Amino acid sequence: MIIALDGPAGSGKSTIAKLVAKELNIDYLDTGAMYRMVTLYFLQNKLDLKDESTINENLKNITILIKSNSFFLNGKNVDEEIRSVEVTRNVSLTASYKKVREFLVDKQREIAKENSCILDGRDIGSVVFPNADYKFFMTATPETRAKRRFLQGQDSNSTQTEQEILEEIIKS
């Protein structure tokens, strides 16, 4: 069984997905964390994030493993690093590249093939799993989204204010 939750950042997708996964005793696949993992790889290796061809060439060097809600990038646990401000500020750019999306969509489909799971993220129900058993779209006001993202950032020692986050949301 595949359950897909779509919607923008800060709309509560992850919170709901985790609760549903626990209630139904199925896996939760945090697709946003996967994009954060590849972004972290590019940053750690000092790759020019604006050079799409370099980004595409380096995808083959990335191994992603998600085990017991922990994230492993090339064998190293990166639970904390993927939530850094630098990754947050750059993940949208790397996610905009077609080859990055294709790489991660393949990984998501591969993982979901093995187990029942709930996934959240943009385009999960329309692109990644158009034939998902259940699909939901979640949204929230920009103010609510900013507050949620601000509180999440407190866990990773983010220096962004709630107002700065709100301004970013309104701009995007």
PDB file of C-alpha atoms in Angstrom:
ATOM      1  CA  MET A   1       0.000   0.000   0.000  1.00  0.00           C
ATOM      2  CA  ILE A   2       1.242   3.461  -0.882  1.00  0.00           C
ATOM      3  CA  ILE A   3      -0.122   6.655   0.680  1.00  0.00           C
ATOM      4  CA  ALA A   4       0.990   9.938  -0.891  1.00  0.00           C
ATOM      5  CA  LEU A   5       0.868  13.321   0.870  1.00  0.00           C
ATOM      6  CA  ASP A   6       1.494  16.340  -1.358  1.00  0.00           C
ATOM      7  CA  GLY A   7       1.858  19.996  -0.422  1.00  0.00           C
ATOM      8  CA  PRO A   8       4.313  22.829   0.218  1.00  0.00           C
ATOM      9  CA  ALA A   9       7.027  22.933   2.893  1.00  0.00           C
ATOM     10  CA  GLY A  10       5.715  23.642   6.366  1.00  0.00           C
ATOM     11  CA  SER A  11       2.160  22.481   5.663  1.00  0.00           C
ATOM     12  CA  GLY A  12       2.371  19.626   8.167  1.00  0.00           C
ATOM     13  CA  LYS A  13       2.914  16.751   5.739  1.00  0.00           C
ATOM     14  CA  SER A  14       5.741  15.155   7.688  1.00  0.00           C
ATOM     15  CA  THR A  15       3.948  15.410  11.018  1.00  0.00           C
ATOM     16  CA  ILE A  16       0.828  13.751   9.631  1.00  0.00           C
ATOM     17  CA  ALA A  17       2.830  11.160   7.684  1.00  0.00           C
ATOM     18  CA  LYS A  18       4.715  10.082  10.799  1.00  0.00           C
ATOM     19  CA  LEU A  19       1.494   9.771  12.796  1.00  0.00           C
ATOM     20  CA  VAL A  20      -0.241   7.767  10.056  1.00  0.00           C
ATOM     21  CA  ALA A  21       2.796   5.510   9.618  1.00  0.00           C
ATOM     22  CA  LYS A  22       2.821   4.759  13.332  1.00  0.00           C
ATOM     23  CA  GLU A  23      -0.932   4.178  13.462  1.00  0.00           C
ATOM     24  CA  LEU A  24      -0.917   1.854  10.444  1.00  0.00           C
ATOM     25  CA  ASN A  25       2.433   0.288  11.321  1.00  0.00           C
ATOM     26  CA  ILE A  26       3.935   1.097   7.907  1.00  0.00           C
ATOM     27  CA  ASP A  27       7.154   2.801   6.834  1.00  0.00           C
ATOM     28  CA  TYR A  28       7.438   6.564   6.573  1.00  0.00           C
ATOM     29  CA  LEU A  29       9.668   7.641   3.695  1.00  0.00           C
ATOM     30  CA  ASP A  30      10.858  11.221   4.178  1.00  0.00           C
ATOM     31  CA  THR A  31      11.470  12.274   0.571  1.00  0.00           C
ATOM     32  CA  GLY A  32      12.482  15.786   1.626  1.00  0.00           C
ATOM     33  CA  ALA A  33      15.313  14.292   3.649  1.00  0.00           C
ATOM     34  CA  MET A  34      16.486  12.494   0.517  1.00  0.00           C
ATOM     35  CA  TYR A  35      16.782  15.814  -1.339  1.00  0.00           C
ATOM     36  CA  ARG A  36      18.576  17.234   1.672  1.00  0.00           C
ATOM     37  CA  MET A  37      21.013  14.315   1.585  1.00  0.00           C
ATOM     38  CA  VAL A  38      22.083  14.927  -2.007  1.00  0.00           C
ATOM     39  CA  THR A  39      22.330  18.664  -1.301  1.00  0.00           C
ATOM     40  CA  LEU A  40      24.546  17.927   1.692  1.00  0.00           C
ATOM     41  CA  TYR A  41      26.770  15.740  -0.490  1.00  0.00           C
ATOM     42  CA  PHE A  42      27.221  18.534  -3.027  1.00  0.00           C
ATOM     43  CA  LEU A  43      27.983  21.070  -0.293  1.00  0.00           C
ATOM     44  CA  GLN A  44      30.429  18.794   1.522  1.00  0.00           C
ATOM     45  CA  ASN A  45      32.285  18.184  -1.728  1.00  0.00           C
ATOM     46  CA  LYS A  46      32.334  21.911  -2.533  1.00  0.00           C
ATOM     47  CA  LEU A  47      30.577  21.451  -5.860  1.00  0.00           C
ATOM     48  CA  ASP A  48      29.189  24.486  -7.643  1.00  0.00           C
ATOM     49  CA  LEU A  49      25.454  24.103  -7.058  1.00  0.00           C
ATOM     50  CA  LYS A  50      24.732  26.309 -10.054  1.00  0.00           C
ATOM     51  CA  ASP A  51      26.643  23.983 -12.390  1.00  0.00           C
ATOM     52  CA  GLU A  52      23.944  21.479 -13.295  1.00  0.00           C
ATOM     53  CA  SER A  53      26.233  19.262 -15.376  1.00  0.00           C
ATOM     54  CA  THR A  54      28.667  18.850 -12.447  1.00  0.00           C
ATOM     55  CA  ILE A  55      25.760  18.066 -10.148  1.00  0.00           C
ATOM     56  CA  ASN A  56      24.446  15.477 -12.613  1.00  0.00           C
ATOM     57  CA  GLU A  57      27.878  13.840 -12.984  1.00  0.00           C
ATOM     58  CA  ASN A  58      28.229  13.445  -9.215  1.00  0.00           C
ATOM     59  CA  LEU A  59      24.932  11.673  -8.597  1.00  0.00           C
ATOM     60  CA  LYS A  60      26.654   8.352  -9.300  1.00  0.00           C
ATOM     61  CA  ASN A  61      28.820   8.951  -6.199  1.00  0.00           C
ATOM     62  CA  ILE A  62      25.851   9.071  -3.839  1.00  0.00           C
ATOM     63  CA  THR A  63      24.493   6.151  -1.844  1.00  0.00           C
ATOM     64  CA  ILE A  64      21.372   6.728   0.234  1.00  0.00           C
ATOM     65  CA  LEU A  65      20.141   4.445   2.985  1.00  0.00           C
ATOM     66  CA  ILE A  66      17.225   5.121   5.309  1.00  0.00           C
ATOM     67  CA  LYS A  67      17.067   2.775   8.261  1.00  0.00           C
ATOM     68  CA  SER A  68      14.936   3.104  11.393  1.00  0.00           C
ATOM     69  CA  ASN A  69      14.179   6.751  10.548  1.00  0.00           C
ATOM     70  CA  SER A  70      17.896   7.553  10.326  1.00  0.00           C
ATOM     71  CA  PHE A  71      19.567   8.868   7.187  1.00  0.00           C
ATOM     72  CA  PHE A  72      22.864   7.535   5.874  1.00  0.00           C
ATOM     73  CA  LEU A  73      24.780   9.263   3.103  1.00  0.00           C
ATOM     74  CA  ASN A  74      27.546   7.075   1.717  1.00  0.00           C
ATOM     75  CA  GLY A  75      27.497   5.062   4.931  1.00  0.00           C
ATOM     76  CA  LYS A  76      27.581   8.021   7.354  1.00  0.00           C
ATOM     77  CA  ASN A  77      24.657   9.037   9.561  1.00  0.00           C
ATOM     78  CA  VAL A  78      23.672  12.578   8.552  1.00  0.00           C
ATOM     79  CA  ASP A  79      20.490  13.072  10.602  1.00  0.00           C
ATOM     80  CA  GLU A  80      21.665  16.412  11.993  1.00  0.00           C
ATOM     81  CA  GLU A  81      23.681  17.705   9.036  1.00  0.00           C
ATOM     82  CA  ILE A  82      20.750  17.518   6.600  1.00  0.00           C
ATOM     83  CA  ARG A  83      18.771  19.951   8.770  1.00  0.00           C
ATOM     84  CA  SER A  84      21.426  22.682   8.705  1.00  0.00           C
ATOM     85  CA  VAL A  85      20.617  26.194   7.513  1.00  0.00           C
ATOM     86  CA  GLU A  86      23.050  25.824   4.607  1.00  0.00           C
ATOM     87  CA  VAL A  87      21.302  22.682   3.349  1.00  0.00           C
ATOM     88  CA  THR A  88      17.886  24.292   3.856  1.00  0.00           C
ATOM     89  CA  ARG A  89      18.909  27.332   1.820  1.00  0.00           C
ATOM     90  CA  ASN A  90      20.226  25.216  -1.063  1.00  0.00           C
ATOM     91  CA  VAL A  91      17.913  22.228  -1.285  1.00  0.00           C
ATOM     92  CA  SER A  92      15.412  23.960  -3.583  1.00  0.00           C
ATOM     93  CA  LEU A  93      18.121  24.650  -6.141  1.00  0.00           C
ATOM     94  CA  THR A  94      19.383  21.073  -6.262  1.00  0.00           C
ATOM     95  CA  ALA A  95      15.818  19.751  -6.309  1.00  0.00           C
ATOM     96  CA  SER A  96      15.131  21.865  -9.385  1.00  0.00           C
ATOM     97  CA  TYR A  97      17.492  19.777 -11.516  1.00  0.00           C
ATOM     98  CA  LYS A  98      15.813  17.121 -13.643  1.00  0.00           C
ATOM     99  CA  LYS A  99      18.529  14.468 -13.149  1.00  0.00           C
ATOM    100  CA  VAL A 100      18.466  14.942  -9.360  1.00  0.00           C
ATOM    101  CA  ARG A 101      14.699  14.461  -9.339  1.00  0.00           C
ATOM    102  CA  GLU A 102      14.941  11.398 -11.592  1.00  0.00           C
ATOM    103  CA  PHE A 103      17.675   9.916  -9.392  1.00  0.00           C
ATOM    104  CA  LEU A 104      15.626  10.346  -6.225  1.00  0.00           C
ATOM    105  CA  VAL A 105      12.305   9.310  -7.755  1.00  0.00           C
ATOM    106  CA  ASP A 106      13.950   6.041  -8.814  1.00  0.00           C
ATOM    107  CA  LYS A 107      15.222   5.564  -5.247  1.00  0.00           C
ATOM    108  CA  GLN A 108      11.784   6.338  -3.779  1.00  0.00           C
ATOM    109  CA  ARG A 109      10.072   3.855  -6.092  1.00  0.00           C
ATOM    110  CA  GLU A 110      12.703   1.244  -5.305  1.00  0.00           C
ATOM    111  CA  ILE A 111      12.196   1.648  -1.555  1.00  0.00           C
ATOM    112  CA  ALA A 112       8.394   1.683  -1.778  1.00  0.00           C
ATOM    113  CA  LYS A 113       8.364  -1.437  -3.944  1.00  0.00           C
ATOM    114  CA  GLU A 114       9.513  -3.475  -0.963  1.00  0.00           C
ATOM    115  CA  ASN A 115       7.109  -2.232   1.753  1.00  0.00           C
ATOM    116  CA  SER A 116       3.851  -0.462   2.430  1.00  0.00           C
ATOM    117  CA  CYS A 117       4.683   3.142   3.114  1.00  0.00           C
ATOM    118  CA  ILE A 118       3.532   6.708   3.378  1.00  0.00           C
ATOM    119  CA  LEU A 119       5.503   9.383   1.531  1.00  0.00           C
ATOM    120  CA  ASP A 120       5.311  13.129   1.648  1.00  0.00           C
ATOM    121  CA  GLY A 121       6.612  15.826  -0.611  1.00  0.00           C
ATOM    122  CA  ARG A 122       5.856  17.854  -3.674  1.00  0.00           C
ATOM    123  CA  ASP A 123       4.489  15.884  -6.625  1.00  0.00           C
ATOM    124  CA  ILE A 124       4.438  12.580  -4.734  1.00  0.00           C
ATOM    125  CA  GLY A 125       0.886  11.745  -5.807  1.00  0.00           C
ATOM    126  CA  SER A 126       1.057  13.241  -9.287  1.00  0.00           C
ATOM    127  CA  VAL A 127       4.566  12.310 -10.486  1.00  0.00           C
ATOM    128  CA  VAL A 128       6.285   9.840  -8.180  1.00  0.00           C
ATOM    129  CA  PHE A 129       3.308   7.615  -7.399  1.00  0.00           C
ATOM    130  CA  PRO A 130       0.429   8.604  -9.686  1.00  0.00           C
ATOM    131  CA  ASN A 131      -1.245   5.270  -8.919  1.00  0.00           C
ATOM    132  CA  ALA A 132      -0.863   5.503  -5.142  1.00  0.00           C
ATOM    133  CA  ASP A 133      -3.583   3.746  -3.197  1.00  0.00           C
ATOM    134  CA  TYR A 134      -4.413   6.955  -1.332  1.00  0.00           C
ATOM    135  CA  LYS A 135      -3.502  10.566  -2.164  1.00  0.00           C
ATOM    136  CA  PHE A 136      -3.930  13.707  -0.078  1.00  0.00           C
ATOM    137  CA  PHE A 137      -2.955  17.346  -0.611  1.00  0.00           C
ATOM    138  CA  MET A 138      -2.151  19.460   2.441  1.00  0.00           C
ATOM    139  CA  THR A 139      -1.665  23.187   2.704  1.00  0.00           C
ATOM    140  CA  ALA A 140      -1.512  25.922   5.322  1.00  0.00           C
ATOM    141  CA  THR A 141      -1.309  29.700   5.408  1.00  0.00           C
ATOM    142  CA  PRO A 142       2.127  31.254   4.840  1.00  0.00           C
ATOM    143  CA  GLU A 143       2.149  32.364   8.495  1.00  0.00           C
ATOM    144  CA  THR A 144       1.447  28.843   9.755  1.00  0.00           C
ATOM    145  CA  ARG A 145       4.068  27.384   7.428  1.00  0.00           C
ATOM    146  CA  ALA A 146       6.644  29.953   8.587  1.00  0.00           C
ATOM    147  CA  LYS A 147       5.914  29.204  12.240  1.00  0.00           C
ATOM    148  CA  ARG A 148       6.258  25.452  11.686  1.00  0.00           C
ATOM    149  CA  ARG A 149       9.532  25.859   9.772  1.00  0.00           C
ATOM    150  CA  PHE A 150      10.834  28.266  12.423  1.00  0.00           C
ATOM    151  CA  LEU A 151      10.119  25.764  15.192  1.00  0.00           C
ATOM    152  CA  GLN A 152      11.751  22.977  13.170  1.00  0.00           C
ATOM    153  CA  GLY A 153      14.797  25.203  12.725  1.00  0.00           C
ATOM    154  CA  GLN A 154      15.112  25.633  16.467  1.00  0.00           C
ATOM    155  CA  ASP A 155      16.022  21.948  16.629  1.00  0.00           C
ATOM    156  CA  SER A 156      18.943  22.504  14.237  1.00  0.00           C
ATOM    157  CA  ASN A 157      20.129  25.801  15.766  1.00  0.00           C
ATOM    158  CA  SER A 158      18.933  27.811  12.769  1.00  0.00           C
ATOM    159  CA  THR A 159      19.615  31.528  12.918  1.00  0.00           C
ATOM    160  CA  GLN A 160      16.686  32.446  10.659  1.00  0.00           C
ATOM    161  CA  THR A 161      13.888  34.424  12.259  1.00  0.00           C
ATOM    162  CA  GLU A 162      10.262  33.513  11.731  1.00  0.00           C
ATOM    163  CA  GLN A 163       9.843  36.747   9.744  1.00  0.00           C
ATOM    164  CA  GLU A 164      12.736  35.828   7.401  1.00  0.00           C
ATOM    165  CA  ILE A 165      11.199  32.419   6.796  1.00  0.00           C
ATOM    166  CA  LEU A 166       7.818  34.025   6.108  1.00  0.00           C
ATOM    167  CA  GLU A 167       9.404  36.372   3.576  1.00  0.00           C
ATOM    168  CA  GLU A 168      11.070  33.396   1.825  1.00  0.00           C
ATOM    169  CA  ILE A 169       7.735  31.560   1.654  1.00  0.00           C
ATOM    170  CA  ILE A 170       5.922  34.567   0.238  1.00  0.00           C
ATOM    171  CA  LYS A 171       8.673  35.071  -2.389  1.00  0.00           C
ATOM    172  CA  SER A 172       8.558  31.452  -3.583  1.00  0.00           C
TER     173      SER A 172
END
